[in-house]
Amino acid sequence: MAITSANQLELLQTAEAVAREKMIDPGLVVEAMEESLARAAKSRYGAEMDIRVHIDRKTGKATFTRVRTVVEDEELENYQAEFTVEQAKQYMEAPEIGATYVEEIPPVELGRIAAQSAKQVILQKVREAERDRQYEEFKDKAGTIINGLVKREEYGNVIVDIGRGEAVLRRNEKIGRESYRPNDRIRVYIKDVRREQRGPQIFLSRTAPEFMAELFKMEVPEIYDGIIEIKAVARDPGSRAKIAVISFDNSIDPVGACVGMRGSRVQAVVNELQGEKIDIIPWNEDQPTFLVNALQPAEVTKVVLDDEAGKIEVVVPEEQLSLAIGRRGQNVRLASQLTNLDIDIMTEAEESARRQKEFEARTKLFVDALDIDEFFAQLLVSEGFTNLEEVAYVEIDELLVIDGVDEGTAGELQTRAREYLEAAAKAALDAARALGAEDSLIAFEGLTAQMVEALAKDDVKTLEDFATCADWELAGGWTTVDGQRVKDDGVLEPFGTTLEEAQDMVMTARVVLGWVDPEELIAQSQEDGAEETVEGEETAESVFSSDAAPEA
């Protein structure tokens, strides 16, 4: 088919039809046509020629041109697309390096093979444009709910028609044993949109906690308007969920607003989630209080929070234990997800037994170390003394408050405690030296003999070894593995060393060794302090502004 004999407007009509069908820019289709015609012309005139095609956007006329570029003599490589200044003089009056000479060439006739090739180019370009359009359309919709139509199910994964594209609801993102048939309507959460080689991949979810949050936003106008905020969501999809909410208007009850008149609002969410039971909990800035709320409907007797470890101990009455734990640990697991804390639940009897065990261990320590009778040791523990250091170095007046203790007895107690500690320190120091600990580590300020022994056992024997340690290796810490918080034991953790103390000691060691310039360290510390001050001012402004929400 010769381009010149074809209806020139047919090209534009075809481009518009394809663009309308695929919902892309008609200009992209015309550009694809130009590229395909140029490729066909190269196969006719020569692959090394620089042939370009322009289709007039009004008339549809295709113009074929050959372009040649003026280059330096020594740079001339492609004789079909380049020529030297001398060669260009016969076509141009004053040729300059980089100038181009454009001449129109006769249109080509598209044979069967060329036409097929042109078709492939156009289809490829249209596909790419369609993928770009789909990605641009859905990339900003990640994190929102969309309604779709089930097309088919493949190996448990549901392919969903979402209007201008397809998305996939994976098997593990479905609630329970949900099954769908073609043409079923489905409401899903757009979890992720990725640009991949085969085109944009849109991943859906019905199990994500955010799905529940978005459903509540649709059902509760106060959440949509920002009067009520969802602080946290924890789900056991299809079974049970907990959602924490807070109101920024004292006249509005956040729990009541989410429940709705006769439970209408929460019931709409429950119906969408296949009957998933939902506990709506008032959020509280005080973590222990929030945890007590999160463990509802169980009643809590006492809460002990360990901020550093991110762990919390909850004491409940014996008859409330199964309710607090829940079926297969569901209640405590959801409460843990909601509060982002490790929760240990124990009965009052278990807590009492633990406290008794600690009491007995401390009593035995005082009996053995101070050579006193059990009754006297129990008096010391009852007065709050937990270790020998407290007895040895406390103000003597604090010992005199114990019944039956005079100045002579108190002095004798402190003498015995100090002698025991000194003997223990000497033994630990001898053991550390035997393990190879060097004087540079032994003399380092802040490390006791027992600490040096523990470090030597962990193959930290020099100050250089100590300076390369990470703070968590010394003080211990917590990491999250597969959604579970895992404890990392620190070498110095048994001695009560905190992360901050470990950081200070390691940095001091690096300064002593000359690895770090102390002036730079001070300057950096001042900069960090200034940044914290600015952040503090911004936070204060946001808290006291009329429309700002208090931070969690």
PDB file of C-alpha atoms in Angstrom, residues 166-419:
ATOM      1  CA  GLU A 166      -6.475  -5.153  36.357  1.00  0.00           C
ATOM      2  CA  ALA A 167      -5.195  -5.777  39.877  1.00  0.00           C
ATOM      3  CA  VAL A 168      -4.425  -8.868  41.903  1.00  0.00           C
ATOM      4  CA  LEU A 169      -5.775  -9.869  45.308  1.00  0.00           C
ATOM      5  CA  ARG A 170      -3.339 -12.504  46.533  1.00  0.00           C
ATOM      6  CA  ARG A 171      -4.491 -15.554  48.423  1.00  0.00           C
ATOM      7  CA  ASN A 172      -2.897 -14.408  51.711  1.00  0.00           C
ATOM      8  CA  GLU A 173      -4.610 -11.008  51.418  1.00  0.00           C
ATOM      9  CA  LYS A 174      -8.103 -12.506  51.446  1.00  0.00           C
ATOM     10  CA  ILE A 175     -10.133 -12.769  54.653  1.00  0.00           C
ATOM     11  CA  GLY A 176     -10.380 -16.338  55.887  1.00  0.00           C
ATOM     12  CA  ARG A 177     -11.615 -18.663  53.182  1.00  0.00           C
ATOM     13  CA  GLU A 178     -13.291 -16.064  50.994  1.00  0.00           C
ATOM     14  CA  SER A 179     -14.135 -17.277  47.520  1.00  0.00           C
ATOM     15  CA  TYR A 180     -15.375 -15.243  44.595  1.00  0.00           C
ATOM     16  CA  ARG A 181     -17.045 -15.974  41.293  1.00  0.00           C
ATOM     17  CA  PRO A 182     -16.610 -14.027  38.053  1.00  0.00           C
ATOM     18  CA  ASN A 183     -18.539 -10.727  37.981  1.00  0.00           C
ATOM     19  CA  ASP A 184     -18.839 -10.567  41.793  1.00  0.00           C
ATOM     20  CA  ARG A 185     -18.433  -7.027  43.103  1.00  0.00           C
ATOM     21  CA  ILE A 186     -15.609  -6.617  45.619  1.00  0.00           C
ATOM     22  CA  ARG A 187     -14.328  -3.796  47.815  1.00  0.00           C
ATOM     23  CA  VAL A 188     -10.542  -3.822  48.296  1.00  0.00           C
ATOM     24  CA  TYR A 189      -7.672  -1.738  49.621  1.00  0.00           C
ATOM     25  CA  ILE A 190      -4.910  -0.721  47.177  1.00  0.00           C
ATOM     26  CA  LYS A 191      -1.851  -1.839  49.101  1.00  0.00           C
ATOM     27  CA  ASP A 192       0.904  -1.201  46.564  1.00  0.00           C
ATOM     28  CA  VAL A 193       1.428  -0.023  42.982  1.00  0.00           C
ATOM     29  CA  ARG A 194       4.711  -0.958  41.329  1.00  0.00           C
ATOM     30  CA  ARG A 195       6.163  -0.122  37.929  1.00  0.00           C
ATOM     31  CA  GLU A 196       7.550  -3.394  36.546  1.00  0.00           C
ATOM     32  CA  GLN A 197       8.916  -4.580  33.197  1.00  0.00           C
ATOM     33  CA  ARG A 198       5.649  -6.231  32.205  1.00  0.00           C
ATOM     34  CA  GLY A 199       3.686  -3.147  33.207  1.00  0.00           C
ATOM     35  CA  PRO A 200       2.310  -1.672  36.431  1.00  0.00           C
ATOM     36  CA  GLN A 201       1.382  -4.249  39.054  1.00  0.00           C
ATOM     37  CA  ILE A 202      -1.422  -3.287  41.420  1.00  0.00           C
ATOM     38  CA  PHE A 203      -1.644  -5.317  44.609  1.00  0.00           C
ATOM     39  CA  LEU A 204      -4.833  -5.367  46.647  1.00  0.00           C
ATOM     40  CA  SER A 205      -5.627  -6.407  50.202  1.00  0.00           C
ATOM     41  CA  ARG A 206      -8.574  -7.116  52.459  1.00  0.00           C
ATOM     42  CA  THR A 207      -6.497  -8.159  55.486  1.00  0.00           C
ATOM     43  CA  ALA A 208      -4.395  -4.991  55.911  1.00  0.00           C
ATOM     44  CA  PRO A 209      -5.129  -2.984  59.097  1.00  0.00           C
ATOM     45  CA  GLU A 210      -5.340   0.102  56.877  1.00  0.00           C
ATOM     46  CA  PHE A 211      -8.345  -1.460  55.092  1.00  0.00           C
ATOM     47  CA  MET A 212     -10.323  -1.374  58.333  1.00  0.00           C
ATOM     48  CA  ALA A 213      -9.168   2.178  59.060  1.00  0.00           C
ATOM     49  CA  GLU A 214     -10.350   3.337  55.623  1.00  0.00           C
ATOM     50  CA  LEU A 215     -13.700   1.577  56.080  1.00  0.00           C
ATOM     51  CA  PHE A 216     -14.238   3.445  59.352  1.00  0.00           C
ATOM     52  CA  LYS A 217     -13.284   6.680  57.614  1.00  0.00           C
ATOM     53  CA  MET A 218     -16.043   6.031  55.064  1.00  0.00           C
ATOM     54  CA  GLU A 219     -18.645   5.149  57.709  1.00  0.00           C
ATOM     55  CA  VAL A 220     -17.788   7.747  60.396  1.00  0.00           C
ATOM     56  CA  PRO A 221     -17.976  11.384  59.193  1.00  0.00           C
ATOM     57  CA  GLU A 222     -16.065  12.589  62.282  1.00  0.00           C
ATOM     58  CA  ILE A 223     -13.031  10.550  61.233  1.00  0.00           C
ATOM     59  CA  TYR A 224     -13.231  11.854  57.673  1.00  0.00           C
ATOM     60  CA  ASP A 225     -13.446  15.421  58.997  1.00  0.00           C
ATOM     61  CA  GLY A 226     -10.473  14.926  61.331  1.00  0.00           C
ATOM     62  CA  ILE A 227     -12.425  15.398  64.555  1.00  0.00           C
ATOM     63  CA  ILE A 228     -11.674  11.791  65.497  1.00  0.00           C
ATOM     64  CA  GLU A 229      -8.348  10.160  64.636  1.00  0.00           C
ATOM     65  CA  ILE A 230      -7.552   6.465  64.342  1.00  0.00           C
ATOM     66  CA  LYS A 231      -4.304   6.000  66.287  1.00  0.00           C
ATOM     67  CA  ALA A 232      -3.694   2.285  65.832  1.00  0.00           C
ATOM     68  CA  VAL A 233      -5.296  -0.811  64.334  1.00  0.00           C
ATOM     69  CA  ALA A 234      -4.533  -4.477  65.014  1.00  0.00           C
ATOM     70  CA  ARG A 235      -6.298  -7.303  63.178  1.00  0.00           C
ATOM     71  CA  ASP A 236      -6.653 -11.044  63.176  1.00  0.00           C
ATOM     72  CA  PRO A 237      -8.409 -10.959  59.768  1.00  0.00           C
ATOM     73  CA  GLY A 238     -11.859 -12.521  59.741  1.00  0.00           C
ATOM     74  CA  SER A 239     -11.839 -13.172  63.490  1.00  0.00           C
ATOM     75  CA  ARG A 240     -11.161 -10.177  65.733  1.00  0.00           C
ATOM     76  CA  ALA A 241      -9.705  -6.681  65.621  1.00  0.00           C
ATOM     77  CA  LYS A 242      -8.900  -3.791  67.924  1.00  0.00           C
ATOM     78  CA  ILE A 243      -8.922  -0.145  66.868  1.00  0.00           C
ATOM     79  CA  ALA A 244      -7.761   2.773  69.032  1.00  0.00           C
ATOM     80  CA  VAL A 245      -9.373   6.176  68.509  1.00  0.00           C
ATOM     81  CA  ILE A 246      -9.099   9.647  70.028  1.00  0.00           C
ATOM     82  CA  SER A 247     -11.358  12.687  69.786  1.00  0.00           C
ATOM     83  CA  PHE A 248     -10.067  16.250  69.491  1.00  0.00           C
ATOM     84  CA  ASP A 249     -13.474  17.600  70.515  1.00  0.00           C
ATOM     85  CA  ASN A 250     -14.311  17.056  74.185  1.00  0.00           C
ATOM     86  CA  SER A 251     -18.007  17.011  73.389  1.00  0.00           C
ATOM     87  CA  ILE A 252     -17.672  13.972  71.111  1.00  0.00           C
ATOM     88  CA  ASP A 253     -17.156  10.452  72.442  1.00  0.00           C
ATOM     89  CA  PRO A 254     -14.798   8.736  69.972  1.00  0.00           C
ATOM     90  CA  VAL A 255     -15.981   5.213  70.824  1.00  0.00           C
ATOM     91  CA  GLY A 256     -19.657   6.118  70.631  1.00  0.00           C
ATOM     92  CA  ALA A 257     -19.196   7.946  67.324  1.00  0.00           C
ATOM     93  CA  CYS A 258     -17.509   4.891  65.795  1.00  0.00           C
ATOM     94  CA  VAL A 259     -20.192   2.534  67.114  1.00  0.00           C
ATOM     95  CA  GLY A 260     -23.015   4.700  65.785  1.00  0.00           C
ATOM     96  CA  MET A 261     -26.722   4.687  66.581  1.00  0.00           C
ATOM     97  CA  ARG A 262     -27.583   1.133  67.687  1.00  0.00           C
ATOM     98  CA  GLY A 263     -24.241  -0.004  66.328  1.00  0.00           C
ATOM     99  CA  SER A 264     -25.076   0.926  62.745  1.00  0.00           C
ATOM    100  CA  ARG A 265     -21.638   2.313  61.831  1.00  0.00           C
ATOM    101  CA  VAL A 266     -19.504  -0.448  63.271  1.00  0.00           C
ATOM    102  CA  GLN A 267     -21.938  -3.073  61.956  1.00  0.00           C
ATOM    103  CA  ALA A 268     -21.438  -1.817  58.405  1.00  0.00           C
ATOM    104  CA  VAL A 269     -17.678  -2.389  58.809  1.00  0.00           C
ATOM    105  CA  VAL A 270     -18.237  -5.798  60.433  1.00  0.00           C
ATOM    106  CA  ASN A 271     -20.441  -6.906  57.538  1.00  0.00           C
ATOM    107  CA  GLU A 272     -17.784  -5.914  55.000  1.00  0.00           C
ATOM    108  CA  LEU A 273     -15.143  -7.859  56.975  1.00  0.00           C
ATOM    109  CA  GLN A 274     -17.113 -11.119  57.044  1.00  0.00           C
ATOM    110  CA  GLY A 275     -18.290 -10.773  60.642  1.00  0.00           C
ATOM    111  CA  GLU A 276     -14.930  -9.798  62.147  1.00  0.00           C
ATOM    112  CA  LYS A 277     -15.519  -8.755  65.781  1.00  0.00           C
ATOM    113  CA  ILE A 278     -14.168  -5.257  66.480  1.00  0.00           C
ATOM    114  CA  ASP A 279     -13.142  -3.780  69.850  1.00  0.00           C
ATOM    115  CA  ILE A 280     -13.146   0.033  69.724  1.00  0.00           C
ATOM    116  CA  ILE A 281     -10.758   1.375  72.350  1.00  0.00           C
ATOM    117  CA  PRO A 282     -10.148   4.962  73.576  1.00  0.00           C
ATOM    118  CA  TRP A 283      -6.512   5.865  72.954  1.00  0.00           C
ATOM    119  CA  ASN A 284      -4.511   7.302  75.852  1.00  0.00           C
ATOM    120  CA  GLU A 285      -1.099   8.951  75.845  1.00  0.00           C
ATOM    121  CA  ASP A 286      -0.202   7.087  79.044  1.00  0.00           C
ATOM    122  CA  GLN A 287       0.932   3.653  77.852  1.00  0.00           C
ATOM    123  CA  PRO A 288      -0.115   1.648  80.922  1.00  0.00           C
ATOM    124  CA  THR A 289      -3.582   3.209  80.801  1.00  0.00           C
ATOM    125  CA  PHE A 290      -3.818   2.559  77.068  1.00  0.00           C
ATOM    126  CA  LEU A 291      -2.787  -1.059  77.646  1.00  0.00           C
ATOM    127  CA  VAL A 292      -5.459  -1.551  80.275  1.00  0.00           C
ATOM    128  CA  ASN A 293      -7.981  -0.304  77.692  1.00  0.00           C
ATOM    129  CA  ALA A 294      -6.460  -2.508  74.970  1.00  0.00           C
ATOM    130  CA  LEU A 295      -6.824  -5.678  77.067  1.00  0.00           C
ATOM    131  CA  GLN A 296     -10.565  -5.191  77.426  1.00  0.00           C
ATOM    132  CA  PRO A 297     -12.782  -6.993  78.242  1.00  0.00           C
ATOM    133  CA  ALA A 298     -10.282  -8.400  80.794  1.00  0.00           C
ATOM    134  CA  GLU A 299      -9.762  -6.531  84.076  1.00  0.00           C
ATOM    135  CA  VAL A 300      -6.182  -5.578  85.008  1.00  0.00           C
ATOM    136  CA  THR A 301      -4.903  -5.363  88.595  1.00  0.00           C
ATOM    137  CA  LYS A 302      -1.449  -3.871  88.019  1.00  0.00           C
ATOM    138  CA  VAL A 303       0.818  -2.786  85.164  1.00  0.00           C
ATOM    139  CA  VAL A 304       4.631  -2.576  85.290  1.00  0.00           C
ATOM    140  CA  LEU A 305       6.253  -0.836  82.300  1.00  0.00           C
ATOM    141  CA  ASP A 306       9.888  -1.285  81.206  1.00  0.00           C
ATOM    142  CA  ASP A 307      10.426   1.616  78.778  1.00  0.00           C
ATOM    143  CA  GLU A 308      13.971   0.649  77.792  1.00  0.00           C
ATOM    144  CA  ALA A 309      13.085  -2.920  76.869  1.00  0.00           C
ATOM    145  CA  GLY A 310       9.763  -1.935  75.316  1.00  0.00           C
ATOM    146  CA  LYS A 311       8.187  -4.566  77.547  1.00  0.00           C
ATOM    147  CA  ILE A 312       5.276  -4.509  79.957  1.00  0.00           C
ATOM    148  CA  GLU A 313       4.079  -6.825  82.717  1.00  0.00           C
ATOM    149  CA  VAL A 314       0.372  -7.101  83.401  1.00  0.00           C
ATOM    150  CA  VAL A 315      -1.085  -8.659  86.528  1.00  0.00           C
ATOM    151  CA  VAL A 316      -4.653  -9.940  86.373  1.00  0.00           C
ATOM    152  CA  PRO A 317      -6.872 -11.892  88.802  1.00  0.00           C
ATOM    153  CA  GLU A 318      -6.804 -15.671  88.352  1.00  0.00           C
ATOM    154  CA  GLU A 319     -10.345 -15.786  86.962  1.00  0.00           C
ATOM    155  CA  GLN A 320      -9.472 -13.105  84.353  1.00  0.00           C
ATOM    156  CA  LEU A 321      -6.359 -14.848  82.981  1.00  0.00           C
ATOM    157  CA  SER A 322      -8.013 -16.790  80.158  1.00  0.00           C
ATOM    158  CA  LEU A 323     -10.043 -13.723  79.155  1.00  0.00           C
ATOM    159  CA  ALA A 324      -6.922 -11.520  79.076  1.00  0.00           C
ATOM    160  CA  ILE A 325      -4.982 -14.020  76.993  1.00  0.00           C
ATOM    161  CA  GLY A 326      -7.913 -14.821  74.728  1.00  0.00           C
ATOM    162  CA  ARG A 327      -8.476 -17.822  72.498  1.00  0.00           C
ATOM    163  CA  ARG A 328      -5.087 -19.042  71.281  1.00  0.00           C
ATOM    164  CA  GLY A 329      -3.547 -15.880  72.717  1.00  0.00           C
ATOM    165  CA  GLN A 330      -5.573 -13.657  70.395  1.00  0.00           C
ATOM    166  CA  ASN A 331      -6.508 -10.916  72.871  1.00  0.00           C
ATOM    167  CA  VAL A 332      -3.011 -10.338  74.228  1.00  0.00           C
ATOM    168  CA  ARG A 333      -1.495 -10.622  70.742  1.00  0.00           C
ATOM    169  CA  LEU A 334      -3.781  -7.917  69.343  1.00  0.00           C
ATOM    170  CA  ALA A 335      -3.166  -5.719  72.403  1.00  0.00           C
ATOM    171  CA  SER A 336       0.581  -6.146  71.843  1.00  0.00           C
ATOM    172  CA  GLN A 337       0.264  -5.112  68.189  1.00  0.00           C
ATOM    173  CA  LEU A 338      -1.899  -2.159  69.139  1.00  0.00           C
ATOM    174  CA  THR A 339       0.502  -0.821  71.788  1.00  0.00           C
ATOM    175  CA  ASN A 340       3.736  -2.001  70.098  1.00  0.00           C
ATOM    176  CA  LEU A 341       4.884  -3.511  73.383  1.00  0.00           C
ATOM    177  CA  ASP A 342       5.815  -7.007  74.516  1.00  0.00           C
ATOM    178  CA  ILE A 343       3.229  -8.035  77.077  1.00  0.00           C
ATOM    179  CA  ASP A 344       3.766 -10.598  79.820  1.00  0.00           C
ATOM    180  CA  ILE A 345       0.537 -11.577  81.528  1.00  0.00           C
ATOM    181  CA  MET A 346       0.606 -13.211  84.946  1.00  0.00           C
ATOM    182  CA  THR A 347      -1.859 -13.884  87.701  1.00  0.00           C
ATOM    183  CA  GLU A 348      -1.651 -12.276  91.122  1.00  0.00           C
ATOM    184  CA  ALA A 349      -0.424 -15.607  92.499  1.00  0.00           C
ATOM    185  CA  GLU A 350       2.328 -15.859  89.881  1.00  0.00           C
ATOM    186  CA  GLU A 351       3.447 -12.303  90.548  1.00  0.00           C
ATOM    187  CA  SER A 352       3.489 -12.987  94.266  1.00  0.00           C
ATOM    188  CA  ALA A 353       5.597 -16.129  93.696  1.00  0.00           C
ATOM    189  CA  ARG A 354       8.043 -14.170  91.550  1.00  0.00           C
ATOM    190  CA  ARG A 355       8.393 -11.434  94.124  1.00  0.00           C
ATOM    191  CA  GLN A 356       8.935 -14.073  96.815  1.00  0.00           C
ATOM    192  CA  LYS A 357      11.651 -15.685  94.686  1.00  0.00           C
ATOM    193  CA  GLU A 358      13.422 -12.318  94.277  1.00  0.00           C
ATOM    194  CA  PHE A 359      13.087 -11.713  98.025  1.00  0.00           C
ATOM    195  CA  GLU A 360      14.662 -15.089  98.819  1.00  0.00           C
ATOM    196  CA  ALA A 361      17.512 -14.569  96.331  1.00  0.00           C
ATOM    197  CA  ARG A 362      18.428 -11.177  97.840  1.00  0.00           C
ATOM    198  CA  THR A 363      18.131 -12.550 101.358  1.00  0.00           C
ATOM    199  CA  LYS A 364      20.544 -15.383 100.507  1.00  0.00           C
ATOM    200  CA  LEU A 365      22.999 -12.906  98.955  1.00  0.00           C
ATOM    201  CA  PHE A 366      23.126 -10.845 102.157  1.00  0.00           C
ATOM    202  CA  VAL A 367      23.376 -13.948 104.370  1.00  0.00           C
ATOM    203  CA  ASP A 368      26.325 -15.355 102.379  1.00  0.00           C
ATOM    204  CA  ALA A 369      28.193 -12.104 101.724  1.00  0.00           C
ATOM    205  CA  LEU A 370      27.694 -10.287 105.042  1.00  0.00           C
ATOM    206  CA  ASP A 371      27.721 -13.343 107.320  1.00  0.00           C
ATOM    207  CA  ILE A 372      24.469 -12.358 109.039  1.00  0.00           C
ATOM    208  CA  ASP A 373      21.439 -14.398 110.020  1.00  0.00           C
ATOM    209  CA  GLU A 374      18.404 -14.801 107.771  1.00  0.00           C
ATOM    210  CA  PHE A 375      16.133 -12.567 109.845  1.00  0.00           C
ATOM    211  CA  PHE A 376      18.578  -9.651 109.653  1.00  0.00           C
ATOM    212  CA  ALA A 377      18.999 -10.195 105.894  1.00  0.00           C
ATOM    213  CA  GLN A 378      15.218 -10.134 105.436  1.00  0.00           C
ATOM    214  CA  LEU A 379      15.112  -6.803 107.279  1.00  0.00           C
ATOM    215  CA  LEU A 380      17.612  -5.348 104.803  1.00  0.00           C
ATOM    216  CA  VAL A 381      15.580  -6.573 101.816  1.00  0.00           C
ATOM    217  CA  SER A 382      12.337  -5.286 103.343  1.00  0.00           C
ATOM    218  CA  GLU A 383      13.918  -1.829 103.675  1.00  0.00           C
ATOM    219  CA  GLY A 384      14.577  -1.795  99.919  1.00  0.00           C
ATOM    220  CA  PHE A 385      18.238  -2.858  99.721  1.00  0.00           C
ATOM    221  CA  THR A 386      18.738  -4.904  96.535  1.00  0.00           C
ATOM    222  CA  ASN A 387      22.533  -5.363  96.264  1.00  0.00           C
ATOM    223  CA  LEU A 388      25.778  -5.150  98.215  1.00  0.00           C
ATOM    224  CA  GLU A 389      26.837  -1.843  96.630  1.00  0.00           C
ATOM    225  CA  GLU A 390      23.833  -0.143  98.230  1.00  0.00           C
ATOM    226  CA  VAL A 391      24.765  -1.497 101.657  1.00  0.00           C
ATOM    227  CA  ALA A 392      28.461  -0.639 101.286  1.00  0.00           C
ATOM    228  CA  TYR A 393      28.186   2.923 100.063  1.00  0.00           C
ATOM    229  CA  VAL A 394      24.814   4.209 101.276  1.00  0.00           C
ATOM    230  CA  GLU A 395      24.674   7.015 103.833  1.00  0.00           C
ATOM    231  CA  ILE A 396      24.911   5.397 107.279  1.00  0.00           C
ATOM    232  CA  ASP A 397      21.694   7.153 108.380  1.00  0.00           C
ATOM    233  CA  GLU A 398      19.732   4.925 105.982  1.00  0.00           C
ATOM    234  CA  LEU A 399      20.969   1.843 107.821  1.00  0.00           C
ATOM    235  CA  LEU A 400      20.148   3.321 111.222  1.00  0.00           C
ATOM    236  CA  VAL A 401      16.403   3.390 110.437  1.00  0.00           C
ATOM    237  CA  ILE A 402      16.371  -0.428 110.607  1.00  0.00           C
ATOM    238  CA  ASP A 403      15.163  -1.708 113.981  1.00  0.00           C
ATOM    239  CA  GLY A 404      18.045  -2.905 116.173  1.00  0.00           C
ATOM    240  CA  VAL A 405      20.806  -1.301 114.065  1.00  0.00           C
ATOM    241  CA  ASP A 406      23.080   1.184 115.827  1.00  0.00           C
ATOM    242  CA  GLU A 407      26.127   3.025 114.469  1.00  0.00           C
ATOM    243  CA  GLY A 408      28.475   0.192 115.396  1.00  0.00           C
ATOM    244  CA  THR A 409      26.350  -2.430 113.651  1.00  0.00           C
ATOM    245  CA  ALA A 410      25.883  -0.207 110.604  1.00  0.00           C
ATOM    246  CA  GLY A 411      29.620   0.419 110.342  1.00  0.00           C
ATOM    247  CA  GLU A 412      30.341  -3.313 110.626  1.00  0.00           C
ATOM    248  CA  LEU A 413      27.798  -4.067 107.874  1.00  0.00           C
ATOM    249  CA  GLN A 414      29.402  -1.552 105.528  1.00  0.00           C
ATOM    250  CA  THR A 415      32.900  -2.845 106.300  1.00  0.00           C
ATOM    251  CA  ARG A 416      31.884  -6.428 105.525  1.00  0.00           C
ATOM    252  CA  ALA A 417      30.125  -5.368 102.319  1.00  0.00           C
ATOM    253  CA  ARG A 418      33.147  -3.386 101.101  1.00  0.00           C
ATOM    254  CA  GLU A 419      35.561  -6.207 101.916  1.00  0.00           C
TER     255      GLU A 419
END
